[in-house]
Coordinates of C-alpha atoms in Angstrom, one line a residue:
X138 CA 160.1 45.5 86.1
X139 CA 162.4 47.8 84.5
X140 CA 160.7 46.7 80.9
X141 CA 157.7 48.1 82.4
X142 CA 159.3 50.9 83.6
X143 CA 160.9 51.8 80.8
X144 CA 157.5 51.3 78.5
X145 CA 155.6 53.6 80.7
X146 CA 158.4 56.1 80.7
X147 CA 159.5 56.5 77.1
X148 CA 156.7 54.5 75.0
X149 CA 159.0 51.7 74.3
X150 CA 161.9 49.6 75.1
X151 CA 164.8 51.6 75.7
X152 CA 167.9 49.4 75.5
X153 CA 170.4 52.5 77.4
X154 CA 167.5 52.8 80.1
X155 CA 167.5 49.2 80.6
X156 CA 171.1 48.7 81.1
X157 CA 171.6 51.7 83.3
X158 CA 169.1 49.5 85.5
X159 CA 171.5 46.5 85.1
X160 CA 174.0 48.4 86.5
X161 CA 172.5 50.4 89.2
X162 CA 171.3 46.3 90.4
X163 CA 174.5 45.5 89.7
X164 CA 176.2 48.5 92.5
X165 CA 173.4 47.4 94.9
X166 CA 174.6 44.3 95.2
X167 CA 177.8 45.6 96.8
X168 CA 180.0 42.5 95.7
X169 CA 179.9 42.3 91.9
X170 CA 181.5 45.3 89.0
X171 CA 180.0 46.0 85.8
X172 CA 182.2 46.6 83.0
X173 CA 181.3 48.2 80.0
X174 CA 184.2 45.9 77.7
X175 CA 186.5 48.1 75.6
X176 CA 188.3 45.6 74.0
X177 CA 187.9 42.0 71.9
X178 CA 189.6 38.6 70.7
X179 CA 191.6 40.7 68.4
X180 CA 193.6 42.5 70.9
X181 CA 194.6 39.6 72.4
X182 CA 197.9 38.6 71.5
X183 CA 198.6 34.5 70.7
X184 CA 196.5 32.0 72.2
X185 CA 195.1 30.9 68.4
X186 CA 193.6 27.9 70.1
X187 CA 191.3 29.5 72.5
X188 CA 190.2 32.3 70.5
X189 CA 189.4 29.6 67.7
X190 CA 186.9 28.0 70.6
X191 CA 185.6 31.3 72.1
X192 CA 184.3 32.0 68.2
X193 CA 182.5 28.6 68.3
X194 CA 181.6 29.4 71.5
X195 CA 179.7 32.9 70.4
X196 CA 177.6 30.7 67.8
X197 CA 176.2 28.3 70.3
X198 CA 174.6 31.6 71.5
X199 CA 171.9 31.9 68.8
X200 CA 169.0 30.4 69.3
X201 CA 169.5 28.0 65.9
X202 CA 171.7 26.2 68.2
X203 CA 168.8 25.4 70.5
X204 CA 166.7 24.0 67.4
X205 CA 169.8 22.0 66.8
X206 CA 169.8 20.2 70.2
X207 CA 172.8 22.0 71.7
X208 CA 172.6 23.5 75.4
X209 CA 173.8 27.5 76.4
X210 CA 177.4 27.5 77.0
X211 CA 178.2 27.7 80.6
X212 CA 181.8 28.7 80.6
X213 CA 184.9 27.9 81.3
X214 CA 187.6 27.1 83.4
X215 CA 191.6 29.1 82.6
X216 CA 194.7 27.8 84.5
X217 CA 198.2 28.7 84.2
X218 CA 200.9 31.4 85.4
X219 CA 200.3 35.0 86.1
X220 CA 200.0 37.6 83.2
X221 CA 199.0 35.0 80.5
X222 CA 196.2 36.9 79.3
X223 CA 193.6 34.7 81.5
X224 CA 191.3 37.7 83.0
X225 CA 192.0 39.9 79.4
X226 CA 190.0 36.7 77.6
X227 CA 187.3 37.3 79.8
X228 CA 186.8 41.0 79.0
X229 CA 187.9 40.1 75.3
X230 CA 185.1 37.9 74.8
X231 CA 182.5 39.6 76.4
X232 CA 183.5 42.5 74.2
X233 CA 183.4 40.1 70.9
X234 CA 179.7 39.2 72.2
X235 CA 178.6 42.6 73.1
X236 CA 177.4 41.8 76.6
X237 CA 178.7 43.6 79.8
X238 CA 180.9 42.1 81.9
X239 CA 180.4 41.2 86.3
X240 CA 183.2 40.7 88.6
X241 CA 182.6 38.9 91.6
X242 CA 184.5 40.1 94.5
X243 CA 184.7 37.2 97.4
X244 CA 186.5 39.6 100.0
X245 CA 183.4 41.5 99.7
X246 CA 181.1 38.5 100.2
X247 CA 182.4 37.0 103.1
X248 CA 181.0 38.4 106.5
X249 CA 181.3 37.1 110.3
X250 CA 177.6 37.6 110.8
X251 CA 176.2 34.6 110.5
X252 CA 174.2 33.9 107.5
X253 CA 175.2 37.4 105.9
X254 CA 177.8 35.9 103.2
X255 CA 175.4 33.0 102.2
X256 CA 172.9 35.8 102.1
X257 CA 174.8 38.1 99.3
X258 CA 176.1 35.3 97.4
X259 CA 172.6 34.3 96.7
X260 CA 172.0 38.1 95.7
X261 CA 174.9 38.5 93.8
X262 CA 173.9 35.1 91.3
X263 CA 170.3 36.1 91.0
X264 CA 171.8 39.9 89.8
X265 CA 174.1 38.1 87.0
X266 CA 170.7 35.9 86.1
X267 CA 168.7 39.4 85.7
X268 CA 171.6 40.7 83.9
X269 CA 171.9 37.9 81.2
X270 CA 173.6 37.6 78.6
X271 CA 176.8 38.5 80.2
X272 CA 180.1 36.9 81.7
X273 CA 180.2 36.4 85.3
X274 CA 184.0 36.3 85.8
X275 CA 185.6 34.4 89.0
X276 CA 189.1 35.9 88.7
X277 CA 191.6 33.6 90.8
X278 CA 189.4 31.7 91.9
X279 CA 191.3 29.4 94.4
X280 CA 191.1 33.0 96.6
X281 CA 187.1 32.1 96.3
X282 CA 186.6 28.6 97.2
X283 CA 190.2 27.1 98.5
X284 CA 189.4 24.9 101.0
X285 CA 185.9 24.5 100.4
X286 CA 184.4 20.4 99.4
X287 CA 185.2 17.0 100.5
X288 CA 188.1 17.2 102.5
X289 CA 188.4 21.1 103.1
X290 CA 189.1 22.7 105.8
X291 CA 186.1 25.4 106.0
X292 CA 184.5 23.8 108.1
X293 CA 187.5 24.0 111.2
X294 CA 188.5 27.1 110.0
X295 CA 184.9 29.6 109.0
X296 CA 182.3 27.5 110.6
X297 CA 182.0 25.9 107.0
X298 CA 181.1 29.7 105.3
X299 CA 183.3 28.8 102.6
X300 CA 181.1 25.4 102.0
X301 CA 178.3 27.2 102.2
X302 CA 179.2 29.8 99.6
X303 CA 180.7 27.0 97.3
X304 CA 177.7 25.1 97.4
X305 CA 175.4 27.9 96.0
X306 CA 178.5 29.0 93.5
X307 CA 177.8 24.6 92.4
X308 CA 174.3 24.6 92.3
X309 CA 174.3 27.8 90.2
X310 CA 177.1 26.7 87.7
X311 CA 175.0 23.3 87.5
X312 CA 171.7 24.6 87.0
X313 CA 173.1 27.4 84.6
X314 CA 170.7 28.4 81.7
X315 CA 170.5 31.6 82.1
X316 CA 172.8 32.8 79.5
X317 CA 175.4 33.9 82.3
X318 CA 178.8 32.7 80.7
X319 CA 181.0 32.0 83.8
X320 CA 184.8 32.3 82.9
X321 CA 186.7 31.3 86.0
X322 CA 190.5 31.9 86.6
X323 CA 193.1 29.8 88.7
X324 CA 197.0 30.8 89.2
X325 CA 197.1 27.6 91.8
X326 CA 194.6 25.3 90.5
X327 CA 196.0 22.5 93.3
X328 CA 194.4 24.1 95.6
X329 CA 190.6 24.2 93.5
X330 CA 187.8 21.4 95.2
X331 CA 187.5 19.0 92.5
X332 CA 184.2 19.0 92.1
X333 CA 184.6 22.7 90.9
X334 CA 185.4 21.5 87.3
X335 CA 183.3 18.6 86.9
X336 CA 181.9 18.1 83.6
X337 CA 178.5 19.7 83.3
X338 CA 179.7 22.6 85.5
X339 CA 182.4 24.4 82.7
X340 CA 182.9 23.3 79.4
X341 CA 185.9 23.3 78.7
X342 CA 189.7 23.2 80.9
X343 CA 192.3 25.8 79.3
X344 CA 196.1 25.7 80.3
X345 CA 197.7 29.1 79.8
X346 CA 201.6 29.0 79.6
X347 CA 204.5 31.2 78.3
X348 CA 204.1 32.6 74.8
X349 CA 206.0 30.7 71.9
X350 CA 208.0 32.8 69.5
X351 CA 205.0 33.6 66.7
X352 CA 202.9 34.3 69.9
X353 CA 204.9 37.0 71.2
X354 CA 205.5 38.2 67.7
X355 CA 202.0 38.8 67.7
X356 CA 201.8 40.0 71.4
X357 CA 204.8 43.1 70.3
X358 CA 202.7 44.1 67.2
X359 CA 199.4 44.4 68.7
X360 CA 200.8 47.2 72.0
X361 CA 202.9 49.0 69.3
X362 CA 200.2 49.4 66.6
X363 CA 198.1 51.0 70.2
X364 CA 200.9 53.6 69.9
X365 CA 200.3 53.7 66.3
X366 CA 204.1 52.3 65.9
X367 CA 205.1 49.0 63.6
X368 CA 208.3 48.0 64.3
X369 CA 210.8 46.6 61.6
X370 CA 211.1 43.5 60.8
X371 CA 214.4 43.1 61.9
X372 CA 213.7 44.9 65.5
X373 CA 210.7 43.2 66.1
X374 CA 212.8 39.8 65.7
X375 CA 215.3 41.2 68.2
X376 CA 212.3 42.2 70.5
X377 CA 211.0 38.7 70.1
X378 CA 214.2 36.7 70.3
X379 CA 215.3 38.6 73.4
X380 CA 211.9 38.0 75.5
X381 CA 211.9 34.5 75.9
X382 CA 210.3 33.4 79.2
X383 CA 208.7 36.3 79.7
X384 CA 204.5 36.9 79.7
X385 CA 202.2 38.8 77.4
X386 CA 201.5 41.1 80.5
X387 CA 205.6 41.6 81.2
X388 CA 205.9 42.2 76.7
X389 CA 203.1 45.0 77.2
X390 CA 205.4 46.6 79.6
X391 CA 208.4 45.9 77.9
X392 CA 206.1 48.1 74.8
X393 CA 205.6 51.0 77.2
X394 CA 209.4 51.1 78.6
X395 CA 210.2 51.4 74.7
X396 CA 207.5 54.3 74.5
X397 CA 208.7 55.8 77.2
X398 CA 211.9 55.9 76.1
X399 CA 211.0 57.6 72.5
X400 CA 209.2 60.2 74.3
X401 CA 212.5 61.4 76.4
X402 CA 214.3 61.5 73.7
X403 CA 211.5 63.4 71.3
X404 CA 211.6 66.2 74.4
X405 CA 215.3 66.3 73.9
X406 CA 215.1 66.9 70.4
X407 CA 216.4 63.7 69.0
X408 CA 215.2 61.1 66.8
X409 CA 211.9 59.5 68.1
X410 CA 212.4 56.0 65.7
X411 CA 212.1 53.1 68.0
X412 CA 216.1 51.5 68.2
X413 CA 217.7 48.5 69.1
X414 CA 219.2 50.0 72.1
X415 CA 215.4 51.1 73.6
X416 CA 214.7 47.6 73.0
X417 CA 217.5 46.1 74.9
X418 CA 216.9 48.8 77.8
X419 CA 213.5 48.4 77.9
X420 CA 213.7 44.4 78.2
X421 CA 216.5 44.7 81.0
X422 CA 213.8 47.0 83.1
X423 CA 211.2 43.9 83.3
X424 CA 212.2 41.1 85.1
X425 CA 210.1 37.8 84.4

């Protein structure tokens, strides 16, 4: 094993050895990305709620929590419109635990030989097990599974891969005590087999919508203060009152227009102060 390995080779247990072998599994596998998070719950913008349960979630992990009667967390399940900060949780909360994050990429999984998807799906899930803790993302994960369970259409459509491959992705979420988190992501959660979110496979539903006002408050101050900027009160209200409707991904861009805009004028010699004009310009080049 690479304990072993890594015993015979430096004396003892080293902890960089042993995740460079986590990763180089990880590669092998050719369907799952190892990530390394750079960020946590505090660079998410909004979504109080959530991050409330994600740090209840992170003390379930100790082993107290066992003593107590409680099972591992297996995850959870994050529906709702594009660019509300669903996949930036996932990294976020693997980098509040400390523990890498794995991608699973379905294009990459399904094959037309036959038996070669079920094979490497089965590969990939026994990698996340050897590479536990971590979170095992399923980013839009009707692309994975739609039209898989009772009353799909895999079977007239793939042979019945898709089944096949939803079947080991059930029996894994159920049988989960591994200590692989699985956060799962939906834009189109219609088209999800029910059974995919029974209770005992996630725990715990999330609906992700627009940011309120206080939210995007929040979302404006956190990209500024990346550039090392704070806006003033009365600007940041303008930003804020002015982006209703739009996402915490389209505010982040709305952020880097303003930048953007600094920096021209900065090479032209002017003032480099964010105004309420860059604002305005920089809202009117995203469209929600």
């Amino acid at each position: 094993s690479a304990a072993t390995e890594s015993i015979v080779r430096s004396g003892k247990l080293d902890t960089s050895f042993l995740m460079e072998h986590k990763i180089q599994e990880v590669r092998k596998s050719g369907v799952l990305d190892f990530k390394i998070p750079a960020i946590s719950l505090e660079d998410v913008g909004g979504n109080r709620a959530i991050k409330e349960w994600l740090y209840e979630q992170k003390s379930l992990f100790n082993e107290d929590a066992r003593t107590f009667g409680l099972e591992l967390p297996k995850g959870y399940m994050s529906v709702g419109v594009p660019g509300s900060a669903k996949t930036m949780l996932a990294e976020a909360f693997a980098g509040m635990m400390g523990i890498p994050l794995l991608s699973l990429s379905m294009s990459k999984i399904m094959s037309k030989l036959v038996g070669e998807s079920e094979r490497k799906i089965e590969y990939a899930l026994s990698v996340a097990k050897s590479c536990a803790p971590c979170v095992l993302l399923l980013d839009e994960v009707e692309k994975l599974v739609g039209g898989a369970g009772a009353g799909g259409s895999s079977n007239r459509t793939d042979g019945g891969v898709t089944n096949r491959v939803f079947a080991a992705l059930l029996k894994f979420m159920n049988d989960n005590e591994s200590g692989v988190y699985v956060i799962m992501t939906s834009n189109d959660v219609s088209s999800l087999p029910p059974e995919f979110t029974r209770e005992g496979r996630v725990d715990a539903q999330w609906y992700f919508g627009l940011p309120k006002a206080e939210e995007r408050k929040e979302i404006f101050e956190i990209h500024f203060k990346k550039f090392g900027r704070t806006l003033e009160p009365a600007l940041l209200d303008y930003a804020v009152e002015h982006t209703d409707g739009y996402t915490g991904a389209e505010i982040k861009g709305v952020v880097k227009n303003c930048m953007r805009k600094a920096y021209i004028r900065h090479t032209n010699g002017e003032e480099v102060d964010i105004t309420e004009e860059d604002i305005q310009a920089a809202i009117n080049e995203v469209i929600p």
